[in-house]
């Protein structure tokens, strides 16, 4: 499908796309010549769209001329950008990403988790019927004469497919990988079309609420260790929601759609939510008001106990089962000493269809500094941003998903949590920007340098010695670099030590070891150099 | 494009794909009934393709019957498999992968490399014109009404795009990520359509051969540390090859195609290569024979010196430049003490078009144990496998690629190496299989257990204490698990210690710490437990 010329007008020289029509190429290469030759044909901004009779001969002539002048063979022929909604990670971003991942993986391993990996694409049918309306956001691969494939939309469905395919009934695993959603990236800032998910799940038939409590403990540990500021973990249960809907008089076939509306309470006022229930979804005003009373409730184990005594709520078997489990969950959370951050919140609904029991979501409660520079979409964007910005983890129990893949429908109960890692990255990046401390992108301990000429071979020899001793070492790829530029490189990239070689040092069998920040220098015997460097950089 | 019925016949019950045509469904569900009712219409193997009049009523009846019998609601509706040419990594494979990656990343970091990441897909035009004939193997995404996208084919082209886009002229970076090739995975075993690449590259204008030598030093370090057995690193230079072709009388326009033929010398005999040159590519027999003399040569710095004196070779400026640099390269390799493994080999050509200088390839020289169980493709596969099995790393200098992306054609000289990590994985997996030692998939240090009933809360409390002290701890998600099953889990997953709680221990403020392999037990005070566990598992 060819795009219209006007929408593709280059906005910067780097984005110039050369059309295959020579008449247009030449317009960019020799605008002056072109204007002189064809001025009578042109009319203002439509300059590029005018077809000029006889121009092709001119073009051929000019191209020949150009070829003789030379120097443009390598000329750019591409749109120099990444795909819409995606980005490169530069070394600084990668250094931050690595630190965040390390914290999270350390926590997952502390809890005895294994890890697996699945392919980036799945058979299209594997993803079909799992994501409801969001299915339109799935990236499909082109039919190139084989299976129909789609990029994974999350890590949960591939996990369920993996369990069913390998007949695994017990596993505690984490999976950190990229997922893909053809969302409109400009509308929801901080949201990309390619982004990381960071999932921890426990599959298996166990006594109620023990693995569920461990998932919440993990969220608590990770958010505490990442030092993102204060947070709350809201919990609820799909059975409590469904029971509540039943006793409030919501018809069975409206449970899921009313649930989606309740899910908007973190972004909309109760009045707007009620109006959507009544006016759009056709719920009676009375039922909506009853729901309104419940969803304003927050508490802990006490609230679960109170609701078990509630005249209406206690009529629903489902609600009672959920509330009994909620009490049990809080008793385990007390043992884990995390109840300070956990709130039983009846307004929490969560979007996904596949949850069957406990659900939870963690939010940052402090005003975290969010990048508000991109305001091209104005109001919409702000509204989107406003309230839900703080959500950094979420999950729940999904006991039916694996059974959807099993040939015999055998169920494998699962509970899991997903860390909203992209949001964590951007908070960490902003913290790094704000902090005076520089983010190092390498771990280099020492630079081998020289103040004198003709010592390249000696520098390389010493560098290899240090590499072989396990020291992270850099050396400049120049025959005779200036000492100043060698020291400057250390300053720039945070290398703490310089090992300086000179004729005298070589004679004496020593190396001058310089501490970059203090400029202190001391002679160290060559035999002891590696040990000395290790000692001085043990805290790096 | 619908596939023919016969090629999609299910080979196992798990792979049954239910067609949407009821007549066909019913054929699988009730073949007997079907045959009885419609026997007169059927004719041998075309059974499924015959449209039977009146069958729809029968189908409806039978489906109703089936619904009454029940039990099939959860019935599998999917092809339970990963996409062709892809695979899941299970926890054991991931544990091996993690160890290999750690070794490689440690080496890259020792050499002061940063890391970057790029999106899994690029604009299609970014990849266009970079891979020659192999472009047909590129995975395209479906045109869903936006940009035309393709999955990345390697990490080098995205790296060049990244440098040009960000105007970076100096960087030493590694990048470990998956790439995608729509190859025929059945034909070349151990080759997947989704696989990891593991690249290290140095970009920048430096004095000749210093970064090139570092790349070879890195290959040497990594292959040594991975303990894959003995290896050789072959080096050559595109300028030496081109000079050789020129002095042997190969016409200019045949350089690249003759180069591709030479590249087959690791899989074909000289006779076959010569025959391809003469009979398929139309080279004169005389020229081919002259090439034959050169490509049999192997050596070190001495060979470079000899060829610089060679009457024919010395006539080519290009060859002389390449040979002079080769001497320089070997002098640096001597300083790095890696010449024992490096061979200057004139038969090394390497496939990719973009190399402009030094090229290299590392091969394993021992008979490494290769999985030869999959023999469905017989001869072809064996031939493919036979000689090239040992190649585990390769790379070279490509000074022109970044310029292809730069709007002004500015060149950024680059040299890099790619570790053939999938081959390394399979060797490591086979080594793990062969070894008596079990591969651990978790790092758990201790299991909190109990021999008595009703101690779940106490177990959870102690578990949380240990998690908070940074100890990798597991606990069973059962109210009253048997001690034996708790110990069995430790045996199975290699957990070295068990912290056993009982009424008596709780009273005494101690925990019974059991060493799994020796069955030794000792009481440890609760306050000292974490320290004691750390001490005992410091070598794990």
Tab-separated table of N, CA, C and O in Angstrom, chain B residues 427-473:
chain	number	residue	atom	x	y	z
B	427	UNK	N	26.461	-29.094	22.720
B	427	UNK	CA	27.616	-29.837	23.240
B	427	UNK	C	27.546	-29.918	24.770
B	427	UNK	O	27.745	-30.977	25.364
B	428	UNK	N	27.220	-28.791	25.405
B	428	UNK	CA	27.136	-28.768	26.869
B	428	UNK	C	26.021	-29.685	27.365
B	428	UNK	O	26.168	-30.360	28.390
B	429	UNK	N	24.895	-29.694	26.646
B	429	UNK	CA	23.790	-30.569	27.043
B	429	UNK	C	24.211	-32.031	26.964
B	429	UNK	O	23.894	-32.825	27.847
B	430	UNK	N	24.921	-32.374	25.887
B	430	UNK	CA	25.372	-33.755	25.753
B	430	UNK	C	26.386	-34.114	26.826
B	430	UNK	O	26.376	-35.228	27.360
B	431	UNK	N	27.249	-33.157	27.155
B	431	UNK	CA	28.207	-33.400	28.238
B	431	UNK	C	27.470	-33.628	29.551
B	431	UNK	O	27.833	-34.509	30.338
B	432	UNK	N	26.417	-32.830	29.779
B	432	UNK	CA	25.641	-32.970	31.013
B	432	UNK	C	24.945	-34.324	31.066
B	432	UNK	O	24.914	-34.982	32.104
B	433	UNK	N	24.399	-34.743	29.916
B	433	UNK	CA	23.752	-36.056	29.826
B	433	UNK	C	24.741	-37.160	30.190
B	433	UNK	O	24.436	-38.075	30.947
B	434	UNK	N	25.931	-37.048	29.607
B	434	UNK	CA	26.939	-38.088	29.765
B	434	UNK	C	27.505	-38.127	31.183
B	434	UNK	O	27.910	-39.176	31.675
B	435	UNK	N	27.501	-36.960	31.846
B	435	UNK	CA	28.129	-36.901	33.161
B	435	UNK	C	27.209	-37.477	34.236
B	435	UNK	O	25.986	-37.465	34.115
B	436	UNK	N	27.811	-37.962	35.288
B	436	UNK	CA	27.031	-38.542	36.383
B	436	UNK	C	26.394	-37.439	37.218
B	436	UNK	O	25.364	-37.630	37.852
B	437	UNK	N	27.011	-36.263	37.171
B	437	UNK	CA	26.528	-35.169	38.023
B	437	UNK	C	25.226	-34.598	37.487
B	437	UNK	O	25.078	-34.367	36.301
B	438	UNK	N	24.291	-34.397	38.399
B	438	UNK	CA	22.984	-33.879	38.028
B	438	UNK	C	23.038	-32.373	37.803
B	438	UNK	O	23.745	-31.664	38.511
B	439	UNK	N	22.289	-31.908	36.806
B	439	UNK	CA	22.187	-30.466	36.589
B	439	UNK	C	21.117	-29.910	37.520
B	439	UNK	O	19.962	-30.313	37.455
B	440	UNK	N	21.514	-29.009	38.416
B	440	UNK	CA	20.515	-28.377	39.281
B	440	UNK	C	19.802	-27.273	38.524
B	440	UNK	O	20.418	-26.504	37.790
B	441	UNK	N	18.487	-27.176	38.724
B	441	UNK	CA	17.730	-26.135	38.036
B	441	UNK	C	17.304	-25.017	38.985
B	441	UNK	O	16.721	-24.034	38.557
B	442	UNK	N	17.577	-25.196	40.268
B	442	UNK	CA	17.356	-24.118	41.225
B	442	UNK	C	18.638	-23.953	42.032
B	442	UNK	O	19.560	-24.762	41.918
B	443	UNK	N	18.691	-22.899	42.843
B	443	UNK	CA	19.869	-22.680	43.688
B	443	UNK	C	19.509	-22.795	45.164
B	443	UNK	O	20.260	-22.334	46.029
B	444	UNK	N	18.359	-23.386	45.431
B	444	UNK	CA	17.852	-23.466	46.800
B	444	UNK	C	18.890	-24.057	47.752
B	444	UNK	O	19.475	-25.095	47.480
B	445	UNK	N	19.105	-23.366	48.897
B	445	UNK	CA	20.111	-23.803	49.862
B	445	UNK	C	19.510	-24.718	50.932
B	445	UNK	O	20.175	-25.599	51.433
B	446	UNK	N	18.238	-24.460	51.264
B	446	UNK	CA	17.663	-25.197	52.390
B	446	UNK	C	16.163	-25.381	52.199
B	446	UNK	O	15.500	-24.550	51.577
B	447	UNK	N	15.657	-26.494	52.697
B	447	UNK	CA	14.225	-26.737	52.715
B	447	UNK	C	13.775	-26.720	54.168
B	447	UNK	O	14.376	-27.391	55.010
B	448	UNK	N	12.736	-25.957	54.457
B	448	UNK	CA	12.192	-25.953	55.812
B	448	UNK	C	11.150	-27.065	55.899
B	448	UNK	O	10.176	-27.071	55.150
B	449	UNK	N	11.377	-28.015	56.825
B	449	UNK	CA	10.532	-29.208	56.872
B	449	UNK	C	10.101	-29.511	58.297
B	449	UNK	O	10.561	-28.895	59.254
B	450	UNK	N	9.194	-30.450	58.383
B	450	UNK	CA	8.774	-30.896	59.706
B	450	UNK	C	8.376	-32.361	59.637
B	450	UNK	O	7.886	-32.833	58.621
B	451	UNK	N	8.594	-33.068	60.750
B	451	UNK	CA	8.194	-34.471	60.804
B	451	UNK	C	6.817	-34.601	61.445
B	451	UNK	O	6.163	-35.627	61.340
B	452	UNK	N	6.376	-33.529	62.094
B	452	UNK	CA	5.123	-33.589	62.845
B	452	UNK	C	4.013	-32.810	62.155
B	452	UNK	O	4.264	-31.982	61.297
B	453	UNK	N	2.787	-33.092	62.613
B	453	UNK	CA	1.623	-32.412	62.040
B	453	UNK	C	1.423	-31.035	62.665
B	453	UNK	O	2.002	-30.708	63.700
B	454	UNK	N	0.575	-30.251	62.000
B	454	UNK	CA	0.137	-28.949	62.536
B	454	UNK	C	1.260	-27.949	62.775
B	454	UNK	O	1.184	-27.126	63.671
B	455	UNK	N	2.298	-28.049	61.982
B	455	UNK	CA	3.382	-27.078	62.143
B	455	UNK	C	3.535	-26.179	60.914
B	455	UNK	O	4.567	-25.532	60.730
B	456	UNK	N	2.495	-26.135	60.054
B	456	UNK	CA	2.587	-25.304	58.851
B	456	UNK	C	2.948	-23.857	59.184
B	456	UNK	O	3.866	-23.281	58.600
B	457	UNK	N	2.230	-23.275	60.178
B	457	UNK	CA	2.506	-21.889	60.517
B	457	UNK	C	3.944	-21.685	60.955
B	457	UNK	O	4.599	-20.720	60.563
B	458	UNK	N	4.457	-22.640	61.739
B	458	UNK	CA	5.845	-22.521	62.195
B	458	UNK	C	6.824	-22.647	61.039
B	458	UNK	O	7.843	-21.954	60.979
B	459	UNK	N	6.487	-23.548	60.095
B	459	UNK	CA	7.356	-23.695	58.918
B	459	UNK	C	7.359	-22.397	58.098
B	459	UNK	O	8.410	-21.928	57.668
B	460	UNK	N	6.169	-21.815	57.899
B	460	UNK	CA	6.091	-20.586	57.105
B	460	UNK	C	6.834	-19.427	57.776
B	460	UNK	O	7.523	-18.644	57.135
B	461	UNK	N	6.711	-19.365	59.118
B	461	UNK	CA	7.382	-18.293	59.860
B	461	UNK	C	8.903	-18.397	59.689
B	461	UNK	O	9.574	-17.411	59.384
B	462	UNK	N	9.426	-19.610	59.846
B	462	UNK	CA	10.872	-19.802	59.705
B	462	UNK	C	11.311	-19.529	58.260
B	462	UNK	O	12.370	-18.929	58.008
B	463	UNK	N	10.483	-19.984	57.293
B	463	UNK	CA	10.815	-19.750	55.884
B	463	UNK	C	10.963	-18.261	55.607
B	463	UNK	O	11.932	-17.829	54.966
B	464	UNK	N	10.006	-17.466	56.099
B	464	UNK	CA	10.063	-16.010	55.887
B	464	UNK	C	11.306	-15.416	56.541
B	464	UNK	O	11.968	-14.544	55.975
B	465	UNK	N	11.652	-15.912	57.749
B	465	UNK	CA	12.876	-15.447	58.421
B	465	UNK	C	14.095	-15.666	57.524
B	465	UNK	O	14.950	-14.803	57.395
B	466	UNK	N	14.152	-16.870	56.924
B	466	UNK	CA	15.313	-17.197	56.087
B	466	UNK	C	15.310	-16.382	54.796
B	466	UNK	O	16.344	-15.881	54.358
B	467	UNK	N	14.133	-16.232	54.162
B	467	UNK	CA	14.054	-15.368	52.968
B	467	UNK	C	14.573	-13.980	53.302
B	467	UNK	O	15.368	-13.406	52.564
B	468	UNK	N	14.118	-13.452	54.440
B	468	UNK	CA	14.520	-12.092	54.812
B	468	UNK	C	16.012	-12.000	55.104
B	468	UNK	O	16.600	-10.934	54.985
B	469	UNK	N	16.617	-13.123	55.466
B	469	UNK	CA	18.066	-13.146	55.703
B	469	UNK	C	18.823	-13.440	54.414
B	469	UNK	O	20.043	-13.628	54.419
B	470	UNK	N	18.096	-13.526	53.285
B	470	UNK	CA	18.763	-13.739	51.998
B	470	UNK	C	19.083	-15.181	51.681
B	470	UNK	O	19.853	-15.459	50.754
B	471	UNK	N	18.519	-16.112	52.457
B	471	UNK	CA	18.762	-17.540	52.209
B	471	UNK	C	17.745	-18.061	51.190
B	471	UNK	O	16.557	-17.797	51.304
B	472	UNK	N	18.235	-18.790	50.192
B	472	UNK	CA	17.330	-19.387	49.198
B	472	UNK	C	16.639	-20.589	49.823
B	472	UNK	O	17.279	-21.614	50.089
B	473	UNK	N	15.350	-20.447	50.055
B	473	UNK	CA	14.626	-21.392	50.896
B	473	UNK	C	13.356	-21.884	50.217
B	473	UNK	O	12.643	-21.096	49.599
